[in-house]
Coordinates of C-alpha atoms in Angstrom, one line a residue:
X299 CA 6.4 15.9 -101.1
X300 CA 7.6 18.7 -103.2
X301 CA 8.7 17.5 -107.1
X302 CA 12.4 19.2 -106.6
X303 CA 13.0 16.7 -103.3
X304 CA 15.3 13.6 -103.7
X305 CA 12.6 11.1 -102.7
X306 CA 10.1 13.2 -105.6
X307 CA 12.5 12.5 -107.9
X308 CA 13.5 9.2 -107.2
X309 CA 9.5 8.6 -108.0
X310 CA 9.3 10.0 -111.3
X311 CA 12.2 8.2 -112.5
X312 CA 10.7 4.8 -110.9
X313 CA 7.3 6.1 -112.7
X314 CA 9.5 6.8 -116.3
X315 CA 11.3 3.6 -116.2
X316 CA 7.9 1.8 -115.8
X317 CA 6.4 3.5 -118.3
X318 CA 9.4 2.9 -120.5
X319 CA 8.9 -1.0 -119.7
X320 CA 5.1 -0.7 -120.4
X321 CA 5.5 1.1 -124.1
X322 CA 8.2 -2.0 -125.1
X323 CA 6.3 -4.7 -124.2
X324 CA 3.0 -3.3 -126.1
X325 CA 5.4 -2.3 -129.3
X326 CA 6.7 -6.4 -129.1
X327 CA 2.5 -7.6 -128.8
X328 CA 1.8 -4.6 -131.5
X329 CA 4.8 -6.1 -134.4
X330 CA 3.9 -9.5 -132.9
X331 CA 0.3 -9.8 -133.4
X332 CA 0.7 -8.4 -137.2
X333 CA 2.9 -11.0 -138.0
X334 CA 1.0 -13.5 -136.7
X335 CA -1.9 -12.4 -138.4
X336 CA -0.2 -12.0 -141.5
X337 CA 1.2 -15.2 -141.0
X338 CA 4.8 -14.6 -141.4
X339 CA 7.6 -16.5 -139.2
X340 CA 9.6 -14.6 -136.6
X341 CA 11.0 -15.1 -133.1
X342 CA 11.7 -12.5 -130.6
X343 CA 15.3 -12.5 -130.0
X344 CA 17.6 -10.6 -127.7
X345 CA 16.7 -8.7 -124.3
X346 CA 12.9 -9.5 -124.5
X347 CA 13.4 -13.0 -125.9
X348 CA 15.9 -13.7 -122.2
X349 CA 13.5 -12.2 -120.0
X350 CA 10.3 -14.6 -121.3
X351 CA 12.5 -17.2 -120.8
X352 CA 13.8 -15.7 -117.1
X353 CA 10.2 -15.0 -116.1
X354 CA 8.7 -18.8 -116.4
X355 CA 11.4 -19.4 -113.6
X356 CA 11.3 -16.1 -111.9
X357 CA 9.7 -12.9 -112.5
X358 CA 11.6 -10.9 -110.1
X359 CA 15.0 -12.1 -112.3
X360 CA 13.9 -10.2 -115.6
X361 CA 15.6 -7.0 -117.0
X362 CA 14.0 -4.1 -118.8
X363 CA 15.2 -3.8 -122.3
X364 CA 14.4 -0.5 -124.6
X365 CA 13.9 -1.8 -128.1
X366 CA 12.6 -5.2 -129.6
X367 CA 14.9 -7.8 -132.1
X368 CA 13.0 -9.9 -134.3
X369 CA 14.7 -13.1 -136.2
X370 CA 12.9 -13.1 -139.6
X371 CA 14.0 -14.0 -142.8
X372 CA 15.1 -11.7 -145.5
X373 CA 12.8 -13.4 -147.9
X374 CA 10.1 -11.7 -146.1
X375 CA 11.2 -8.3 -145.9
X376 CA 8.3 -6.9 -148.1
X377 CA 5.1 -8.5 -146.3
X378 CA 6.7 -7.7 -143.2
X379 CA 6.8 -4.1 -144.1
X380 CA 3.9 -3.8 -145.5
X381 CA 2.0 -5.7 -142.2
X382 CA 3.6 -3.3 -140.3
X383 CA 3.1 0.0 -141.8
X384 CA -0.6 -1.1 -141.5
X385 CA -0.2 -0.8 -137.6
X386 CA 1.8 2.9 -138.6
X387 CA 5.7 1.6 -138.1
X388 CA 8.0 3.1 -140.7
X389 CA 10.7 0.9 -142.3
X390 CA 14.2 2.7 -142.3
X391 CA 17.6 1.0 -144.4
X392 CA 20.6 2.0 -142.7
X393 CA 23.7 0.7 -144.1
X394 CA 23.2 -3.1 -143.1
X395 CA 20.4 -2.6 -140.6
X396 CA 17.0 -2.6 -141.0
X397 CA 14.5 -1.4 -138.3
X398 CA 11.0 0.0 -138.1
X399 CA 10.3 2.9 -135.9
X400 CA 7.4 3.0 -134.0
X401 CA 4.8 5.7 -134.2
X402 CA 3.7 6.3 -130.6
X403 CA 8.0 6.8 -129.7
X404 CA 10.0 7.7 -133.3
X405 CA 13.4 6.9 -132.2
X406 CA 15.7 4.7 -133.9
X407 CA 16.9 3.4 -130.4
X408 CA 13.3 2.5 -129.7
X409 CA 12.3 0.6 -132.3
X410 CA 11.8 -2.7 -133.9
X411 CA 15.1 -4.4 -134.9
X412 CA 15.9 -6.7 -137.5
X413 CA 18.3 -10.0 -137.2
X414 CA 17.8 -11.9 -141.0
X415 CA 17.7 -15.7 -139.4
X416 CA 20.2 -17.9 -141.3
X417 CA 22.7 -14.8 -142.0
X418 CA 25.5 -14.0 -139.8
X419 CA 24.8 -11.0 -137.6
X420 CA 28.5 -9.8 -138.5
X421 CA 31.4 -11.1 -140.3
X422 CA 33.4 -12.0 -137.9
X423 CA 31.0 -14.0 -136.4
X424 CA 31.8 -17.9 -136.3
X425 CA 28.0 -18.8 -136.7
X426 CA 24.6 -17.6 -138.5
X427 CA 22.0 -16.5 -136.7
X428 CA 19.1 -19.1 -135.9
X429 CA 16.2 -19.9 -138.5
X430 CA 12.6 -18.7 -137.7
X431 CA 11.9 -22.5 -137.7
X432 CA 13.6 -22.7 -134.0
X433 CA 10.8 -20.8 -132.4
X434 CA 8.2 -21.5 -129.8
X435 CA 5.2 -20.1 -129.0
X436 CA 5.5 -18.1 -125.4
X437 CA 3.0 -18.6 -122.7
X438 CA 2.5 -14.9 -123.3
X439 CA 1.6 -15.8 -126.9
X440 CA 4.2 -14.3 -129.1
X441 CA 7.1 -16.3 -130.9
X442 CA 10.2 -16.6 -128.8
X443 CA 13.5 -18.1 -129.7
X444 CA 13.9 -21.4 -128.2
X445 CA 16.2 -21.8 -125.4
X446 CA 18.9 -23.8 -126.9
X447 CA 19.2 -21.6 -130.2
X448 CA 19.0 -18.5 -127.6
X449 CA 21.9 -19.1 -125.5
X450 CA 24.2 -20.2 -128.9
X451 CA 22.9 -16.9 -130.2
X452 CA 24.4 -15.0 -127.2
X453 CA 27.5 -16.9 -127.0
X454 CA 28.1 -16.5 -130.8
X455 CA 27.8 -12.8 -130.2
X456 CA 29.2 -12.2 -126.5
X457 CA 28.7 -8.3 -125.9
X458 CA 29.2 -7.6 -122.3
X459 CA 25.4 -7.5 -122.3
X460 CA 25.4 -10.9 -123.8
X461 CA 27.7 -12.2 -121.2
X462 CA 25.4 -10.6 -118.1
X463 CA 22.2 -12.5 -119.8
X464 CA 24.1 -16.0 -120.4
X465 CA 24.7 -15.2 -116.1
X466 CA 21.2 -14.4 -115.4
X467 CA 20.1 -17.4 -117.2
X468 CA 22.4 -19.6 -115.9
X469 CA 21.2 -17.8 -112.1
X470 CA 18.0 -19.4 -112.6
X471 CA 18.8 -22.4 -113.7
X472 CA 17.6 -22.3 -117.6
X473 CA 21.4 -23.7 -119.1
X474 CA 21.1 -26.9 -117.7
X475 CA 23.0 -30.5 -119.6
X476 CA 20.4 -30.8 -122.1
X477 CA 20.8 -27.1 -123.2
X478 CA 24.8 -27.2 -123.0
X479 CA 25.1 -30.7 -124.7
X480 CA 23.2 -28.7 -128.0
X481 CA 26.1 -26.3 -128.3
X482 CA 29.1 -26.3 -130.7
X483 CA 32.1 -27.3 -128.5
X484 CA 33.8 -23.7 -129.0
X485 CA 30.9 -22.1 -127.6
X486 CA 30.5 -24.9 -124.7
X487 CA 34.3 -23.4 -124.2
X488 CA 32.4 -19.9 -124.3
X489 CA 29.9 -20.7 -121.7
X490 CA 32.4 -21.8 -119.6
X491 CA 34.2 -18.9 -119.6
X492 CA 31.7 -16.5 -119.0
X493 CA 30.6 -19.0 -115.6
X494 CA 34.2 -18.8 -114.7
X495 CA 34.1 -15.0 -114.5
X496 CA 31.2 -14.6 -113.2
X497 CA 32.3 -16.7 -110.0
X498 CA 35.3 -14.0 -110.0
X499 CA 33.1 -11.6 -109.6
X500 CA 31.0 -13.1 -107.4

């Protein structure tokens, strides 16, 4: 079928976004596997951190995500830039942020994003990010934020994309007593907010 027809293009854009998915998860196993060899903490946080916690209930529930968030500690800023500019990532300051930009995609949207564990992501935020100490070891053998440190994290924040990850874990099944019972009472409050509009929706 000719490239310029709807159903050509509707297969190049499947074939980009898998490609897309393909290059994120080998930049999180690249950063991952040089801090585990360097033997520096971290946990994969955010999109990536929600979808290897999705996909040991179900696989097919996942979403794609375009960049990588790590938790490290700001202690550790130095080794971690200097094990990662060994695998050719370039450290960039900007203002607050810090992020490393992978070689094989240099875009600042693309690359490898810093959370400093302990610290609060922003001022107005009620609580500090996680510690490094609150990770587990994936399946898929990389450091993830535990559950229950994972779903305060995206309460504390609540970006509309936070909200639609607290719903697609709570889909599957993954905030269950034990999990709600670990949370500050405000963001218990939180959690049931964002259930409640979710059902709205529904």
């Amino acid at each position: 079928e000719p490239v310029g027809t709807m159903g050509g293009m509707d297969t190049i854009s499947f074939r980009a976004h898998i490609m897309a998915v393909e290059r994120v998860e080998k930049r999180l196993r690249t950063v991952a596997a040089a801090l585990d060899d360097a033997g520096i903490p971290y946990a994969v946080v955010g999109g990536n951190a929600v979808a290897a916690w999705i996909g040991r209930v179900d696989r097919a529930a996942t979403r794609a995500t375009k960049d990588v968030d790590l938790l490290v500690r700001r202690s550790d800023l130095e080794r971690r830039t200097q094990a990662l500019a060994a695998r050719g990532f370039r450290r960039e300051d900007i203002r607050s942020r810090t992020l490393f930009v992978d070689p094989a995609e240099p875009s600042r949207r693309s690359g490898v994003h810093l959370v400093w564990a302990g610290e609060r992501v922003r001022p107005s935020y009620g609580w500090p990010a996680p510690l490094v100490e609150e990770a587990v070891r994936d399946p898929e053998g990389f450091l993830v934020l535990d559950l229950p440190a994972l779903v305060r994290m995206k309460l504390t924040s609540l970006r509309l994309i936070d909200q639609v990850h607290i719903v697609d874990m709570l889909a599957v099944g993954l905030i269950d007593d034990a999990v709600r019972a670990a949370l500050p009472e405000a963001l218990r409050e939180r959690l049931v907010q964002v259930e409640q509009s979710a059902d709205e929706d529904a």
